[in-house]
GROMACS .gro file of C-alpha atoms in nm:
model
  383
    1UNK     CA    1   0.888  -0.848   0.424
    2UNK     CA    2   0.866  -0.506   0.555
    3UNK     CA    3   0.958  -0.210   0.317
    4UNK     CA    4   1.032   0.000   0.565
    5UNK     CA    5   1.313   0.288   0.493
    6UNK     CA    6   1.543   0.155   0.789
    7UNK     CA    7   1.542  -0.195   0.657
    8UNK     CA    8   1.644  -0.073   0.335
    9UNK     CA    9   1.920   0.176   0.452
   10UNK     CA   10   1.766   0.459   0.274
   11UNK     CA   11   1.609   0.735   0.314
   12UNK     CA   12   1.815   0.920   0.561
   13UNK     CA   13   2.008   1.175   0.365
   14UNK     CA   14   2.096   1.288   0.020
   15UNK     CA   15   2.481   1.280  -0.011
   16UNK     CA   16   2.592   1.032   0.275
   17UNK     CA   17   2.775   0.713   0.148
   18UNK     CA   18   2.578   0.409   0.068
   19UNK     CA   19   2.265   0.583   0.069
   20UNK     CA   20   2.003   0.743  -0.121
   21UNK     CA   21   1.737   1.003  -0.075
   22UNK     CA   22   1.397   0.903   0.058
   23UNK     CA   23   1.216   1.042  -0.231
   24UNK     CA   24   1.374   0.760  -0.471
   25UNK     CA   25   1.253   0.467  -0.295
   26UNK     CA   26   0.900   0.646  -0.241
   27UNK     CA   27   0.806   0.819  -0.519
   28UNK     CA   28   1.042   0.790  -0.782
   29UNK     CA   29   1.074   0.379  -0.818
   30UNK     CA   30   0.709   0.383  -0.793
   31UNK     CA   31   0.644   0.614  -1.056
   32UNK     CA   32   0.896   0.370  -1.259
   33UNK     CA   33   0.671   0.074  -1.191
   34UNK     CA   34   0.417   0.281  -1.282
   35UNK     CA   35   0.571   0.369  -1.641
   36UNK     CA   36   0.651   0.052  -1.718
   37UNK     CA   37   0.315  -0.107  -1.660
   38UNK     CA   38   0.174   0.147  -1.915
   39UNK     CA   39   0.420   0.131  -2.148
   40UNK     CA   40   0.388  -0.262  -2.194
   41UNK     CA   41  -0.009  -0.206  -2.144
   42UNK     CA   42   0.038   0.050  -2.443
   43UNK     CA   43   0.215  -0.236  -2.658
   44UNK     CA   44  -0.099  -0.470  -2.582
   45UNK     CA   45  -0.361  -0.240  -2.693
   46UNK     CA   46  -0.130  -0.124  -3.005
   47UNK     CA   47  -0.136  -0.528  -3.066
   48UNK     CA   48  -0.471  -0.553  -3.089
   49UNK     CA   49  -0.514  -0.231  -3.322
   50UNK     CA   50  -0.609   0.026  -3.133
   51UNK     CA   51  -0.468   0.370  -3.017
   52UNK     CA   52  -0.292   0.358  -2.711
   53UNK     CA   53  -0.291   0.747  -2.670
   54UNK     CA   54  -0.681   0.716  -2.727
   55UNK     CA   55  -0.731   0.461  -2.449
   56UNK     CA   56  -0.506   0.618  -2.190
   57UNK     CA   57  -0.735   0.993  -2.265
   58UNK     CA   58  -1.055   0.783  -2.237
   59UNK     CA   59  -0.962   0.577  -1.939
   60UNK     CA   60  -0.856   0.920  -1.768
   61UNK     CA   61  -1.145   1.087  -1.844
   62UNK     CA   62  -1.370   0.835  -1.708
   63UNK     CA   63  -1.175   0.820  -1.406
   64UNK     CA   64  -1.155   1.203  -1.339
   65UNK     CA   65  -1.290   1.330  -1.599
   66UNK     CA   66  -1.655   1.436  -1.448
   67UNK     CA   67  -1.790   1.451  -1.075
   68UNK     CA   68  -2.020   1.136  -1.138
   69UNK     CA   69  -1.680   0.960  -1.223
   70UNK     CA   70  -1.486   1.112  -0.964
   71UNK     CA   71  -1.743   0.941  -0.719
   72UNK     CA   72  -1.698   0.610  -0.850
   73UNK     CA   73  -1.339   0.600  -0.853
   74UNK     CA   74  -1.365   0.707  -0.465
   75UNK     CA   75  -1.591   0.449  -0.409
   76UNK     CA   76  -1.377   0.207  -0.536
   77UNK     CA   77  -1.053   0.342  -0.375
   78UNK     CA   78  -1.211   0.298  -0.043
   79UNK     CA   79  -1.201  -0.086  -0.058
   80UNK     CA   80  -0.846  -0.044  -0.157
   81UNK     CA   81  -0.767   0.176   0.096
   82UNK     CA   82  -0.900  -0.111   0.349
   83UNK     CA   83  -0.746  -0.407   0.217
   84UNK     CA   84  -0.415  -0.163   0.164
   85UNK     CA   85  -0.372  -0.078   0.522
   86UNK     CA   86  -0.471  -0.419   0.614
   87UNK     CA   87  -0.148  -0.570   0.418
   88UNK     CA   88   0.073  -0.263   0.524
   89UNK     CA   89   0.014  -0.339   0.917
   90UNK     CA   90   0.082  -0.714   0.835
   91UNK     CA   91   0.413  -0.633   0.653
   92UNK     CA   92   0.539  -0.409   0.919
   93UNK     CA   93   0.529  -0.723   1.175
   94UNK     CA   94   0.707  -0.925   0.895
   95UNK     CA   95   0.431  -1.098   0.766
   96UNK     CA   96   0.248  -1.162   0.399
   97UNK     CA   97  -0.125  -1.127   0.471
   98UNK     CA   98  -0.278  -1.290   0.152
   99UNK     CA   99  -0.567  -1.375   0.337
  100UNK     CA  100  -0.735  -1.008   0.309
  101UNK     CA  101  -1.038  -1.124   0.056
  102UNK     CA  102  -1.156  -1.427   0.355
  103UNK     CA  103  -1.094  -1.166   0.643
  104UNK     CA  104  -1.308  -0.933   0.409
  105UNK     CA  105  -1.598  -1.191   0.291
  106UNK     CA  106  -1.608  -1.256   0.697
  107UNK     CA  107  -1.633  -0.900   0.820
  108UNK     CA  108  -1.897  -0.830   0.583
  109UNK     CA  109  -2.111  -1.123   0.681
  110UNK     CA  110  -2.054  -0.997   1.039
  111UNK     CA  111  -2.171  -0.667   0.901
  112UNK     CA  112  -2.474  -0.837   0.716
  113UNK     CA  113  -2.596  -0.971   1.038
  114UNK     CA  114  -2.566  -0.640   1.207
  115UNK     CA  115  -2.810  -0.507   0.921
  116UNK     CA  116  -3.036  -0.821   0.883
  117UNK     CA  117  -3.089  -0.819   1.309
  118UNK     CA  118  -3.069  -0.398   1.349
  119UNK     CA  119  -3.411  -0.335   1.105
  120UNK     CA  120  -3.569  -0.023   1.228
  121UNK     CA  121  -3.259   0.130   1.433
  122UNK     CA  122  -3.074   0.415   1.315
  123UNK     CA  123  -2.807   0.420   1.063
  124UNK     CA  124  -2.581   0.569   1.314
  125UNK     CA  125  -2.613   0.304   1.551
  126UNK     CA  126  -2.612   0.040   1.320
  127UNK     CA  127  -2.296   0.146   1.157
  128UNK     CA  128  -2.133   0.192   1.497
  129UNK     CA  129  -2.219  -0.191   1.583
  130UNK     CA  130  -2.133  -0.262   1.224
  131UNK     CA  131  -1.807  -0.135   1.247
  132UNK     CA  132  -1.741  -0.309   1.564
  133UNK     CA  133  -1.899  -0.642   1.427
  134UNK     CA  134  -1.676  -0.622   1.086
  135UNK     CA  135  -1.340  -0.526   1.278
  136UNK     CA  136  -1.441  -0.844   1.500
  137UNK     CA  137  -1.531  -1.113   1.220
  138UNK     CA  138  -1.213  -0.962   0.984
  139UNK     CA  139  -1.025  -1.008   1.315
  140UNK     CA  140  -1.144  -1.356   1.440
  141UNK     CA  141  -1.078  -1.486   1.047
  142UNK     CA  142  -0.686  -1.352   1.080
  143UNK     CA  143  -0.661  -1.484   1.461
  144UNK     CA  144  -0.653  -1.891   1.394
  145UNK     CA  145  -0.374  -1.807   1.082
  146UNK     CA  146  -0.171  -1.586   1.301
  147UNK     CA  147  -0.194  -1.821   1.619
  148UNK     CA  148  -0.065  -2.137   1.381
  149UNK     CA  149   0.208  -1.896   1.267
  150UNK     CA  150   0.287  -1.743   1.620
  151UNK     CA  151   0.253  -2.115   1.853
  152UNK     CA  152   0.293  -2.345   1.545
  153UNK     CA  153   0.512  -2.239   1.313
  154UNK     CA  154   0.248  -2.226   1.056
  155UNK     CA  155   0.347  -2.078   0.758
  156UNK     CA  156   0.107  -1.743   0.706
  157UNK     CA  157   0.089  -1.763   0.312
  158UNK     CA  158  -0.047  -2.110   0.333
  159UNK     CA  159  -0.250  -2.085   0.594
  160UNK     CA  160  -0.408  -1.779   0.518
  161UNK     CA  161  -0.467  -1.848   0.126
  162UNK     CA  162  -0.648  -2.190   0.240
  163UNK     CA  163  -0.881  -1.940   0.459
  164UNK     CA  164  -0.989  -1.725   0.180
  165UNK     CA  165  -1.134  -2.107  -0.003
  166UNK     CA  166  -1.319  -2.170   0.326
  167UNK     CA  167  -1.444  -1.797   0.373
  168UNK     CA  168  -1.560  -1.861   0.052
  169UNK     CA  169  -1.751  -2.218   0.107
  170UNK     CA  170  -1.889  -2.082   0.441
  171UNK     CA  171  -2.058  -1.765   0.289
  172UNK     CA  172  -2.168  -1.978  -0.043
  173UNK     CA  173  -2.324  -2.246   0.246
  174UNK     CA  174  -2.557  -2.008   0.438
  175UNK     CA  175  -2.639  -1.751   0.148
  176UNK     CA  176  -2.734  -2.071  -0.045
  177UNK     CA  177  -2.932  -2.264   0.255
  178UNK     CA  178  -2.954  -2.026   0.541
  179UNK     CA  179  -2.984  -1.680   0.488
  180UNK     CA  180  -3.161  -1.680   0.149
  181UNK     CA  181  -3.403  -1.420   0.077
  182UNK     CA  182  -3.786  -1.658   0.059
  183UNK     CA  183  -3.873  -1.714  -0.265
  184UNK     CA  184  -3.556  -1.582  -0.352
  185UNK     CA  185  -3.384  -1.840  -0.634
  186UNK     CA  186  -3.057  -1.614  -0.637
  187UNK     CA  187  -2.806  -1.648  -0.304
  188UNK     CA  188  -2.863  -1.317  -0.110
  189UNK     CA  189  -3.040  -1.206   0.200
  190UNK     CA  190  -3.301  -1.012   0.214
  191UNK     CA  191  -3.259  -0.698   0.199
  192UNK     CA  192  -3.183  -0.450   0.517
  193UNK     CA  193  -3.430  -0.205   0.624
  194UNK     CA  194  -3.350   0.136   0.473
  195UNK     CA  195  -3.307   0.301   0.786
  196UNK     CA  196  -3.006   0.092   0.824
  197UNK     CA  197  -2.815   0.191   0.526
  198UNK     CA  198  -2.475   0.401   0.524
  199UNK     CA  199  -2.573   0.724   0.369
  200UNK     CA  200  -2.463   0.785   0.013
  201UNK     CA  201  -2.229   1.101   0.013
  202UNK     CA  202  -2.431   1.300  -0.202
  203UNK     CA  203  -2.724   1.260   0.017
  204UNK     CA  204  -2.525   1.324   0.335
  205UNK     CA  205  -2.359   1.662   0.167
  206UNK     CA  206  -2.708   1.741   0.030
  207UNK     CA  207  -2.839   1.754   0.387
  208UNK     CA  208  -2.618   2.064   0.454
  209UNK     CA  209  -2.689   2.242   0.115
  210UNK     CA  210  -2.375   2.110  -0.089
  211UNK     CA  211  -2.474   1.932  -0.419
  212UNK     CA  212  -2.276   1.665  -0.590
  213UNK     CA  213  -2.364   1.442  -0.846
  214UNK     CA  214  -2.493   1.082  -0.758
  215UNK     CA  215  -2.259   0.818  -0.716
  216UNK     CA  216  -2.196   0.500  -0.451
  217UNK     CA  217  -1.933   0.649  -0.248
  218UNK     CA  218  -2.122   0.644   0.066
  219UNK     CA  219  -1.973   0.753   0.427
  220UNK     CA  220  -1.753   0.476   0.479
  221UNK     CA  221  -1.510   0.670   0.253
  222UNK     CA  222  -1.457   0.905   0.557
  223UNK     CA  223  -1.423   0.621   0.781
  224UNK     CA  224  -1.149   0.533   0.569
  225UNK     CA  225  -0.943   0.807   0.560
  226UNK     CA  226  -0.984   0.818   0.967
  227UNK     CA  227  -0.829   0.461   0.955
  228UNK     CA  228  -0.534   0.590   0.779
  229UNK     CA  229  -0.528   0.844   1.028
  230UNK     CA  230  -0.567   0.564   1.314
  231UNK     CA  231  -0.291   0.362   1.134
  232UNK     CA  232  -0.054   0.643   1.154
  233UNK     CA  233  -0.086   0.688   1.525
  234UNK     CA  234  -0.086   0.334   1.609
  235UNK     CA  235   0.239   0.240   1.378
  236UNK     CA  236   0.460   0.567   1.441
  237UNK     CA  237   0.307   0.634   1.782
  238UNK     CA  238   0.281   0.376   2.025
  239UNK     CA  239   0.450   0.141   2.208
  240UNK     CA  240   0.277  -0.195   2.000
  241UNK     CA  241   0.358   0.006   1.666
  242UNK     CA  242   0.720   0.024   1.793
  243UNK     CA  243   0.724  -0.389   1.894
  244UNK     CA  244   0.545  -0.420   1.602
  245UNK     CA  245   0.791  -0.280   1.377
  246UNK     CA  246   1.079  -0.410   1.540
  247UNK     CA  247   0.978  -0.798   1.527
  248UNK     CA  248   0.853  -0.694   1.096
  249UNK     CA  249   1.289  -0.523   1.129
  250UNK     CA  250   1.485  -0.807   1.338
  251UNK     CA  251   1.262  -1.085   1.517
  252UNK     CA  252   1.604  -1.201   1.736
  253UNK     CA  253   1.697  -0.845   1.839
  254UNK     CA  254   1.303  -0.779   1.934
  255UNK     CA  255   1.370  -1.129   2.160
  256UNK     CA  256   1.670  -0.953   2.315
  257UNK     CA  257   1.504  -0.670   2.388
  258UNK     CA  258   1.217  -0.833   2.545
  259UNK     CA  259   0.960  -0.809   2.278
  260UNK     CA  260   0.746  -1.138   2.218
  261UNK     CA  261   0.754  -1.211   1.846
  262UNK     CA  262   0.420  -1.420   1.925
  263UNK     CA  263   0.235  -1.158   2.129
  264UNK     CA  264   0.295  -0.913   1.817
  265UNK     CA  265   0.240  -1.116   1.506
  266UNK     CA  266  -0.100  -1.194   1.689
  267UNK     CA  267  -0.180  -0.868   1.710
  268UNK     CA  268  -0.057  -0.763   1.392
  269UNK     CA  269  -0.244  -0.978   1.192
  270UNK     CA  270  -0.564  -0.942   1.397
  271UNK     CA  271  -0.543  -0.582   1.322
  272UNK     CA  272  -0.486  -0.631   0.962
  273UNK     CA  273  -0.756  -0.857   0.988
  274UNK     CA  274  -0.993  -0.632   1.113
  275UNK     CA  275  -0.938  -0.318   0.871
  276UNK     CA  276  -1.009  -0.574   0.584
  277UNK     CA  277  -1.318  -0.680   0.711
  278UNK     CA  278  -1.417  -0.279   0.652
  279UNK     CA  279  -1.465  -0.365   0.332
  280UNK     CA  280  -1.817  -0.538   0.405
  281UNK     CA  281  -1.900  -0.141   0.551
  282UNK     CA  282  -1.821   0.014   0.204
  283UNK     CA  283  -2.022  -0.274  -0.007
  284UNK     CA  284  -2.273  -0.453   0.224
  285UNK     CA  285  -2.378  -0.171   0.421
  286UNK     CA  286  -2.298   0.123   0.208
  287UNK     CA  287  -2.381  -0.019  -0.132
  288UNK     CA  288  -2.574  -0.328  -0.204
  289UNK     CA  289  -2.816  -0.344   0.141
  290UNK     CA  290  -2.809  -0.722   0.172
  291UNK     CA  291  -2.532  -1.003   0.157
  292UNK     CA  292  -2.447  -1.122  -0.149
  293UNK     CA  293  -2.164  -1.396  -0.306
  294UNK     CA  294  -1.880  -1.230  -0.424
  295UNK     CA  295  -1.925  -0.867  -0.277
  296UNK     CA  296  -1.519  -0.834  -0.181
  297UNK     CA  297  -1.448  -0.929  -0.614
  298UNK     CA  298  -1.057  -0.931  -0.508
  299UNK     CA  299  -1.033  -0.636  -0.349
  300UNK     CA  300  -0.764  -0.850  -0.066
  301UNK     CA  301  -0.540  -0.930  -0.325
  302UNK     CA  302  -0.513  -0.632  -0.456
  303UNK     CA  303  -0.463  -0.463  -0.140
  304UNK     CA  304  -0.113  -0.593  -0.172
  305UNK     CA  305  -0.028  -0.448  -0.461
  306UNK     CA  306  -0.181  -0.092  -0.297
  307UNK     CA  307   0.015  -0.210   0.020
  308UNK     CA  308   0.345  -0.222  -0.186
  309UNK     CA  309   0.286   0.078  -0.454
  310UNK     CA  310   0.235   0.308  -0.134
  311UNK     CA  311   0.548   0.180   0.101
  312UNK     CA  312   0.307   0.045   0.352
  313UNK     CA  313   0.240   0.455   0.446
  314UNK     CA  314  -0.117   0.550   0.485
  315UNK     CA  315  -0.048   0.838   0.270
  316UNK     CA  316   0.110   0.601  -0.005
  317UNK     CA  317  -0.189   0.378   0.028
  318UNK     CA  318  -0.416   0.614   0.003
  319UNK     CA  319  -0.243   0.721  -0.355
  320UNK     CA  320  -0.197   0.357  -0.445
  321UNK     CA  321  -0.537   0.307  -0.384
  322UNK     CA  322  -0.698   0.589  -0.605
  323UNK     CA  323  -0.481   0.468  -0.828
  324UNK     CA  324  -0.619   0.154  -0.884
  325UNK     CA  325  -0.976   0.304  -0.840
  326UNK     CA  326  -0.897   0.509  -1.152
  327UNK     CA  327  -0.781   0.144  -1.274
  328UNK     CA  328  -1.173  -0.014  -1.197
  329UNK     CA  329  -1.347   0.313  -1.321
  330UNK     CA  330  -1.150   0.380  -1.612
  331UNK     CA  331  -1.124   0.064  -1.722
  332UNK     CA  332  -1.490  -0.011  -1.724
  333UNK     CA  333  -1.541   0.355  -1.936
  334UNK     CA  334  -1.229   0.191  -2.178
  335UNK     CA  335  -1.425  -0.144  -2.224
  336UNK     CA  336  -1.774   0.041  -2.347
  337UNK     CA  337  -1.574   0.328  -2.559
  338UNK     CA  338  -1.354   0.037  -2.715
  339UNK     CA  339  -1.538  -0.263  -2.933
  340UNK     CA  340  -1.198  -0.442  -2.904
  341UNK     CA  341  -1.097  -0.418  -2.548
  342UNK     CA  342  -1.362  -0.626  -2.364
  343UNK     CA  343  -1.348  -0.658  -1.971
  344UNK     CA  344  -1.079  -0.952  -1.975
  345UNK     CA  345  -0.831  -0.675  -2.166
  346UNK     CA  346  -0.873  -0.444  -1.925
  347UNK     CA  347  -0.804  -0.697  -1.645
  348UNK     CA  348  -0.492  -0.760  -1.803
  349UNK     CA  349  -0.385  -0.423  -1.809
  350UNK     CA  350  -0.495  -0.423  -1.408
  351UNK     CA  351  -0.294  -0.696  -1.361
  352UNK     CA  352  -0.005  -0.558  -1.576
  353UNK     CA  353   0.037  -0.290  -1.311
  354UNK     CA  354  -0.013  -0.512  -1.011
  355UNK     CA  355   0.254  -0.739  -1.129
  356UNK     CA  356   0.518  -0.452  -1.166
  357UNK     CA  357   0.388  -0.265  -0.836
  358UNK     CA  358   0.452  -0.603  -0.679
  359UNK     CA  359   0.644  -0.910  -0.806
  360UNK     CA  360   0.897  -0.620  -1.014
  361UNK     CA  361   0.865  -0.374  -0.783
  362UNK     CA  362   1.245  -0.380  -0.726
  363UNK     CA  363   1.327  -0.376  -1.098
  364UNK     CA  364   1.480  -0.074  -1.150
  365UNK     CA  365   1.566  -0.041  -0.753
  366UNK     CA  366   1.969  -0.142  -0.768
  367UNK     CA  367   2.000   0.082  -1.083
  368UNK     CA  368   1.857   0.406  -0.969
  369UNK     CA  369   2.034   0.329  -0.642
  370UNK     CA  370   2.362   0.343  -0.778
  371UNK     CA  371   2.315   0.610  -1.021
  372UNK     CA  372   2.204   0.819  -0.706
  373UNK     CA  373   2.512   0.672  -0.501
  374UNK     CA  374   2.737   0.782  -0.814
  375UNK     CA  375   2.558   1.134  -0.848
  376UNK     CA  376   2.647   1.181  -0.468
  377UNK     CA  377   2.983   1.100  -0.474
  378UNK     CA  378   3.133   1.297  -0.732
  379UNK     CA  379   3.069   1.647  -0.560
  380UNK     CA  380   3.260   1.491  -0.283
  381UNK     CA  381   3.529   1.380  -0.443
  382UNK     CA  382   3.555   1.674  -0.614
  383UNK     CA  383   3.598   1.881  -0.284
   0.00000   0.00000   0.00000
């Protein structure tokens, strides 16, 4: 499943035969999938009798357009980000993580209980348990999927979609009969004590004399971007990143050279695990200041579409994923500008552009290819 530039054979070299420039496969086809889902987007809001050019100025404006909205779309990015790297580090080992919203819902109830038992402590030391409680719970919900792949033989699609239903019963289970505010008729904890909550950006840049408008992109935005940063290291870097990537490449040649397939899908899916339950940090912690049903709102799925969209690199993910931040903001600006294009419209168009960052993403891929291949060979057949 891996994307990877070796497995595709380019990447290495404008000009050589048989291959293409790197730039095609990571920017270019991208920004292709990226046309097409707004050009067939355009064509459903022309159906419905409005102005595509008018929707595409509003949704941009009310993604970028002001620093209130800029702070929204961040906020929203940083789940992506998450749930993106989570997916990327799965499909380096080989694997299709689909089981990012469970390994979400479960790292944020481990990051719940963190802030329901840590009233009265610091936010710094509760979000440094928190962290290491959400990484934990993400990580113990990926384990039993990735050990019934790795021993069993397991398939990791099945497995791990059937984990995001029982995530799902398990959270609905104690919100609704054991952690339940008192008196509370809506299923949510109570909520945490205030000195437990991730600071808000605005309030943590207004504490050194920089002013920016208020928004809910709290602090685990930069912890984030430092898990991008950790990513990196760990997949380019290291000795696991390197087994890692070569069971995702060629699982018999990783057996030949010693590498155990099972060791590493183990511990690639307990780290993907892991950076989705992160996600709990942004809402739980950051956001809402209790547990609540339905905080994650899809966020795992579509990390796979960020995942794909930005070639499994953090720096692609990290586009991807304000990207589809712009999607959430915009979109919500589109639905209140626009009588006619309620929240399910805008969905579609969401969907529109997961489905050709994902299932199509290889739609144009054999064309440009060859027209590249082509381009490179005239020049030498001319010399």
């Amino acid at each position: 499943m891996a994307s990877g530039t070796t497995a595709t054979g380019i990447g290495k070299g404008f000009g050589q035969p048989g291959e293409v420039p790197g730039w095609v496969n990571n920017a270019l086809l991208p920004v292709l999938n990226l046309a097409a889902a707004l050009v067939v987007s355009s064509l459903v809001i022309l159906a419905i009798g409005e102005n595509p050019l008018s929707a595409m100025e509003v949704l941009l404006y009310g993604s970028f357009g002001y620093p209130e909205a800029i702070g929204f779309t961040l906020y929203y990015a940083t789940n992506f980000i998450f749930t993106g790297l989570a997916v990327s580090v799965a499909f380096h080992c080989g694997l299709f993580n689909i089981g990012g919203e469970g390994q979400a819902y479960i790292g944020g109830l481990a990051i719940g209980l963190v802030g329901l038992a840590f009233g009265g402590m610091p936010w710094p030391v509760v979000a440094a348990v928190a962290i290491v409680a959400g990484a934990l719970g993400g990580a113990a919900w990926a384990y039993i999927p990735a050990y019934l792949q790795a021993k069993r033989g397991s398939h990791i699609v099945i497995t791990t979609i059937m984990f995001n239903f029982i995530a799902a019963s398990v959270m609905t289970y104690l919100l609704v009969d054991v952690l339940i505010a008192p008196g509370q008729q809506s299923p949510e904890s109570r909520q945490f004590d205030q000195s437990t909550w991730l600071p808000f950006l605005h309030e943590a840049l207004g504490r050194v004399g920089i002013d920016i408008p208020n928004s809910p992109l709290n602090l685990s935005f930069v912890w984030a971007l430092a898990c991008c940063a950790l990513v990196w290291v760990f997949v380019w870097h290291t000795r696991w990143g390197y087994e890692i990537r070569t069971v995702g490449q060629n699982e018999r040649a990783a057996v030949y050279a010693g590498i155990s397939p099972s060791r590493n899908i183990i511990l690639a899916m307990a780290i993907s695990g892991a950076l989705a339950g992160f996600v709990g940090l942004n809402e739980v912690l950051g956001v809402h200041h209790r547990l609540i049903l339905g905080f994650t709102g899809g966020v795992g799925f579509v990390g796979i579409a960020v995942a794909l969209m930005g070639r499994n690199h953090p720096v692609g993910i990290v586009l991807a994923a304000l990207l589809f931040g712009a999607l959430y903001q915009g979109g919500s600006e589109l639905a209140f500008e626009f009588p006619t294009i309620n929240r399910e419209m805008v969905v579609v168009i969401q969907g529109l552009v997961i489905l050709f960052a994902g299932a199509l993403e290889n739609l144009f891929k054999a064309r440009i290819e060859a027209l590249f291949r082509r381009t490179a060979r005239r020049p030498a057949a001319a010399g």
